[in-house]
C-alpha atoms as a PDB file:
ATOM      1  CA  UNK A   1      96.085  47.416 137.072  1.00  0.00           C
ATOM      2  CA  UNK A   2      96.801  50.734 136.078  1.00  0.00           C
ATOM      3  CA  UNK A   3      94.486  53.326 137.688  1.00  0.00           C
ATOM      4  CA  UNK A   4      93.416  56.060 135.128  1.00  0.00           C
ATOM      5  CA  UNK A   5      91.904  59.174 137.204  1.00  0.00           C
ATOM      6  CA  UNK A   6      89.533  57.813 139.115  1.00  0.00           C
ATOM      7  CA  UNK A   7      88.627  54.922 137.469  1.00  0.00           C
ATOM      8  CA  UNK A   8      90.169  51.341 136.856  1.00  0.00           C
ATOM      9  CA  UNK A   9      91.751  51.250 133.363  1.00  0.00           C
ATOM     10  CA  UNK A  10      93.071  54.709 131.471  1.00  0.00           C
ATOM     11  CA  UNK A  11      92.460  55.615 127.856  1.00  0.00           C
ATOM     12  CA  UNK A  12      95.852  54.444 126.853  1.00  0.00           C
ATOM     13  CA  UNK A  13      95.292  51.034 129.028  1.00  0.00           C
ATOM     14  CA  UNK A  14      91.521  50.592 126.949  1.00  0.00           C
ATOM     15  CA  UNK A  15      93.141  51.707 123.567  1.00  0.00           C
ATOM     16  CA  UNK A  16      96.195  49.688 123.875  1.00  0.00           C
ATOM     17  CA  UNK A  17      93.529  46.396 124.311  1.00  0.00           C
ATOM     18  CA  UNK A  18      91.096  46.917 122.153  1.00  0.00           C
ATOM     19  CA  UNK A  19      93.632  47.379 119.431  1.00  0.00           C
ATOM     20  CA  UNK A  20      95.102  43.877 120.497  1.00  0.00           C
ATOM     21  CA  UNK A  21      91.044  42.669 120.067  1.00  0.00           C
ATOM     22  CA  UNK A  22      91.252  44.105 116.059  1.00  0.00           C
ATOM     23  CA  UNK A  23      94.637  42.141 115.387  1.00  0.00           C
ATOM     24  CA  UNK A  24      92.634  39.453 116.921  1.00  0.00           C
ATOM     25  CA  UNK A  25      89.622  39.426 114.830  1.00  0.00           C
ATOM     26  CA  UNK A  26      91.769  40.409 111.973  1.00  0.00           C
ATOM     27  CA  UNK A  27      93.614  37.267 111.715  1.00  0.00           C
ATOM     28  CA  UNK A  28      90.199  34.934 112.201  1.00  0.00           C
ATOM     29  CA  UNK A  29      88.727  36.641 109.301  1.00  0.00           C
ATOM     30  CA  UNK A  30      91.766  36.268 106.753  1.00  0.00           C
ATOM     31  CA  UNK A  31      90.445  39.452 104.504  1.00  0.00           C
ATOM     32  CA  UNK A  32      86.727  38.294 104.417  1.00  0.00           C
ATOM     33  CA  UNK A  33      83.417  40.452 105.571  1.00  0.00           C
ATOM     34  CA  UNK A  34      82.986  40.973 109.013  1.00  0.00           C
ATOM     35  CA  UNK A  35      79.741  41.365 109.800  1.00  0.00           C
ATOM     36  CA  UNK A  36      79.701  43.966 112.924  1.00  0.00           C
ATOM     37  CA  UNK A  37      76.821  44.223 114.835  1.00  0.00           C
ATOM     38  CA  UNK A  38      76.014  46.300 118.144  1.00  0.00           C
ATOM     39  CA  UNK A  39      74.650  46.211 120.589  1.00  0.00           C
ATOM     40  CA  UNK A  40      72.929  49.440 121.346  1.00  0.00           C
ATOM     41  CA  UNK A  41      72.851  51.611 123.012  1.00  0.00           C
ATOM     42  CA  UNK A  42      75.498  49.962 125.111  1.00  0.00           C
ATOM     43  CA  UNK A  43      78.239  48.950 122.744  1.00  0.00           C
ATOM     44  CA  UNK A  44      78.660  51.189 120.051  1.00  0.00           C
ATOM     45  CA  UNK A  45      81.785  53.327 121.600  1.00  0.00           C
ATOM     46  CA  UNK A  46      83.632  50.244 121.755  1.00  0.00           C
ATOM     47  CA  UNK A  47      82.959  49.166 118.608  1.00  0.00           C
ATOM     48  CA  UNK A  48      83.780  51.614 116.371  1.00  0.00           C
ATOM     49  CA  UNK A  49      86.806  52.065 117.970  1.00  0.00           C
ATOM     50  CA  UNK A  50      87.221  48.394 117.769  1.00  0.00           C
ATOM     51  CA  UNK A  51      86.137  48.561 113.715  1.00  0.00           C
ATOM     52  CA  UNK A  52      88.564  50.883 113.115  1.00  0.00           C
ATOM     53  CA  UNK A  53      91.198  48.529 114.497  1.00  0.00           C
ATOM     54  CA  UNK A  54      89.986  46.425 111.991  1.00  0.00           C
ATOM     55  CA  UNK A  55      92.017  45.292 109.147  1.00  0.00           C
ATOM     56  CA  UNK A  56      89.442  43.577 106.021  1.00  0.00           C
ATOM     57  CA  UNK A  57      86.115  45.026 104.916  1.00  0.00           C
ATOM     58  CA  UNK A  58      83.736  45.817 107.720  1.00  0.00           C
ATOM     59  CA  UNK A  59      79.678  45.932 107.547  1.00  0.00           C
ATOM     60  CA  UNK A  60      77.574  47.624 110.844  1.00  0.00           C
ATOM     61  CA  UNK A  61      74.632  46.749 112.161  1.00  0.00           C
ATOM     62  CA  UNK A  62      73.026  47.940 115.067  1.00  0.00           C
ATOM     63  CA  UNK A  63      70.326  45.830 116.809  1.00  0.00           C
ATOM     64  CA  UNK A  64      68.279  47.364 120.237  1.00  0.00           C
ATOM     65  CA  UNK A  65      66.973  45.690 122.829  1.00  0.00           C
ATOM     66  CA  UNK A  66      63.270  46.304 124.599  1.00  0.00           C
ATOM     67  CA  UNK A  67      63.594  44.578 127.847  1.00  0.00           C
ATOM     68  CA  UNK A  68      60.121  44.192 129.809  1.00  0.00           C
ATOM     69  CA  UNK A  69      58.527  43.188 132.738  1.00  0.00           C
ATOM     70  CA  UNK A  70      55.636  40.643 133.017  1.00  0.00           C
ATOM     71  CA  UNK A  71      53.022  39.570 135.574  1.00  0.00           C
ATOM     72  CA  UNK A  72      52.001  36.150 134.462  1.00  0.00           C
ATOM     73  CA  UNK A  73      49.856  34.139 137.238  1.00  0.00           C
ATOM     74  CA  UNK A  74      51.614  36.326 140.600  1.00  0.00           C
ATOM     75  CA  UNK A  75      55.253  35.695 139.167  1.00  0.00           C
ATOM     76  CA  UNK A  76      56.965  37.752 137.089  1.00  0.00           C
ATOM     77  CA  UNK A  77      59.592  37.552 135.113  1.00  0.00           C
ATOM     78  CA  UNK A  78      61.042  39.755 132.193  1.00  0.00           C
ATOM     79  CA  UNK A  79      61.023  39.443 128.724  1.00  0.00           C
ATOM     80  CA  UNK A  80      64.039  40.281 126.383  1.00  0.00           C
ATOM     81  CA  UNK A  81      62.807  41.491 122.832  1.00  0.00           C
ATOM     82  CA  UNK A  82      65.039  42.614 119.252  1.00  0.00           C
ATOM     83  CA  UNK A  83      63.724  43.907 115.932  1.00  0.00           C
ATOM     84  CA  UNK A  84      63.749  41.851 113.005  1.00  0.00           C
ATOM     85  CA  UNK A  85      67.846  42.396 112.854  1.00  0.00           C
ATOM     86  CA  UNK A  86      70.021  41.245 109.112  1.00  0.00           C
ATOM     87  CA  UNK A  87      70.333  39.494 106.862  1.00  0.00           C
ATOM     88  CA  UNK A  88      73.603  37.167 107.336  1.00  0.00           C
ATOM     89  CA  UNK A  89      73.997  33.734 105.621  1.00  0.00           C
ATOM     90  CA  UNK A  90      76.508  32.790 104.374  1.00  0.00           C
ATOM     91  CA  UNK A  91      78.041  35.474 106.520  1.00  0.00           C
ATOM     92  CA  UNK A  92      81.096  35.917 108.899  1.00  0.00           C
ATOM     93  CA  UNK A  93      79.460  37.779 112.370  1.00  0.00           C
ATOM     94  CA  UNK A  94      81.114  39.395 115.960  1.00  0.00           C
ATOM     95  CA  UNK A  95      78.393  40.822 117.973  1.00  0.00           C
ATOM     96  CA  UNK A  96      79.880  43.561 120.177  1.00  0.00           C
ATOM     97  CA  UNK A  97      78.394  44.603 123.497  1.00  0.00           C
ATOM     98  CA  UNK A  98      79.659  46.363 125.848  1.00  0.00           C
ATOM     99  CA  UNK A  99      80.019  44.383 129.167  1.00  0.00           C
ATOM    100  CA  UNK A 100      78.933  39.996 129.290  1.00  0.00           C
ATOM    101  CA  UNK A 101      77.464  39.913 132.902  1.00  0.00           C
ATOM    102  CA  UNK A 102      74.502  36.932 133.101  1.00  0.00           C
ATOM    103  CA  UNK A 103      75.028  36.384 129.259  1.00  0.00           C
ATOM    104  CA  UNK A 104      71.059  36.181 129.081  1.00  0.00           C
ATOM    105  CA  UNK A 105      70.897  38.763 127.144  1.00  0.00           C
ATOM    106  CA  UNK A 106      73.809  38.447 124.700  1.00  0.00           C
ATOM    107  CA  UNK A 107      73.001  34.074 124.909  1.00  0.00           C
ATOM    108  CA  UNK A 108      69.337  35.254 123.234  1.00  0.00           C
ATOM    109  CA  UNK A 109      70.495  37.487 121.109  1.00  0.00           C
ATOM    110  CA  UNK A 110      73.304  34.831 119.425  1.00  0.00           C
ATOM    111  CA  UNK A 111      70.955  32.273 118.882  1.00  0.00           C
ATOM    112  CA  UNK A 112      68.519  34.928 117.393  1.00  0.00           C
ATOM    113  CA  UNK A 113      71.202  35.376 114.818  1.00  0.00           C
ATOM    114  CA  UNK A 114      72.309  32.301 113.988  1.00  0.00           C
ATOM    115  CA  UNK A 115      68.995  31.404 113.012  1.00  0.00           C
ATOM    116  CA  UNK A 116      69.875  33.471 109.707  1.00  0.00           C
ATOM    117  CA  UNK A 117      72.411  30.547 108.622  1.00  0.00           C
ATOM    118  CA  UNK A 118      75.829  33.140 108.962  1.00  0.00           C
ATOM    119  CA  UNK A 119      79.092  31.237 108.184  1.00  0.00           C
ATOM    120  CA  UNK A 120      80.456  32.251 111.428  1.00  0.00           C
ATOM    121  CA  UNK A 121      79.161  33.865 114.387  1.00  0.00           C
ATOM    122  CA  UNK A 122      81.648  35.626 117.837  1.00  0.00           C
ATOM    123  CA  UNK A 123      80.712  37.645 120.708  1.00  0.00           C
ATOM    124  CA  UNK A 124      83.316  40.760 121.367  1.00  0.00           C
ATOM    125  CA  UNK A 125      83.012  42.500 124.721  1.00  0.00           C
ATOM    126  CA  UNK A 126      84.951  45.165 126.587  1.00  0.00           C
ATOM    127  CA  UNK A 127      83.596  43.558 130.245  1.00  0.00           C
ATOM    128  CA  UNK A 128      83.336  40.073 130.990  1.00  0.00           C
ATOM    129  CA  UNK A 129      82.104  39.555 134.332  1.00  0.00           C
ATOM    130  CA  UNK A 130      82.396  35.904 134.460  1.00  0.00           C
ATOM    131  CA  UNK A 131      81.430  35.518 138.178  1.00  0.00           C
ATOM    132  CA  UNK A 132      77.788  36.294 137.463  1.00  0.00           C
ATOM    133  CA  UNK A 133      77.172  34.054 134.188  1.00  0.00           C
ATOM    134  CA  UNK A 134      73.745  32.814 134.443  1.00  0.00           C
ATOM    135  CA  UNK A 135      74.092  30.843 131.347  1.00  0.00           C
ATOM    136  CA  UNK A 136      77.406  28.807 129.888  1.00  0.00           C
ATOM    137  CA  UNK A 137      78.226  31.545 127.816  1.00  0.00           C
ATOM    138  CA  UNK A 138      82.062  32.623 127.535  1.00  0.00           C
ATOM    139  CA  UNK A 139      82.731  36.432 124.740  1.00  0.00           C
ATOM    140  CA  UNK A 140      84.793  35.222 122.017  1.00  0.00           C
ATOM    141  CA  UNK A 141      86.661  38.441 121.953  1.00  0.00           C
ATOM    142  CA  UNK A 142      87.775  40.429 125.847  1.00  0.00           C
ATOM    143  CA  UNK A 143      89.012  43.547 126.752  1.00  0.00           C
ATOM    144  CA  UNK A 144      89.594  43.508 130.592  1.00  0.00           C
ATOM    145  CA  UNK A 145      87.597  40.630 133.211  1.00  0.00           C
ATOM    146  CA  UNK A 146      86.372  43.000 135.908  1.00  0.00           C
ATOM    147  CA  UNK A 147      83.954  42.677 138.785  1.00  0.00           C
ATOM    148  CA  UNK A 148      83.608  45.823 138.433  1.00  0.00           C
ATOM    149  CA  UNK A 149      81.571  48.153 135.532  1.00  0.00           C
ATOM    150  CA  UNK A 150      83.274  51.426 136.362  1.00  0.00           C
ATOM    151  CA  UNK A 151      86.211  51.146 133.911  1.00  0.00           C
ATOM    152  CA  UNK A 152      87.411  54.578 133.450  1.00  0.00           C
END
């Protein structure tokens, strides 16, 4: 692993990996329009870099999650909400987030976006942390597999 200044990956290594991901996504798009759904605030920088590397028409949408801690009969639970999503019926969709850890939020978002009937739906993350996964979810594209949140 090349170490950047004070972190896990150099800027050059991250850029090279994002370029590789862009080529992978481009091959699978086969020139078709791609609707990219970006999670705010976490995913927008990675998404911007990735979209510049995709050789296909791209339309960008943003979603923001709202997390609430709820007390229910003395039991604490966390609820995740997303505002209304874009209309994606028949479209190729790429959901982009920075980190896939437990997978709970991304799995919920993928399910919710899938309700609108997209042609395909995939997940891209910069960091994949499979040891912390709480749901059966794997990214279609990932930059790096790691146990750390530290990138640079």
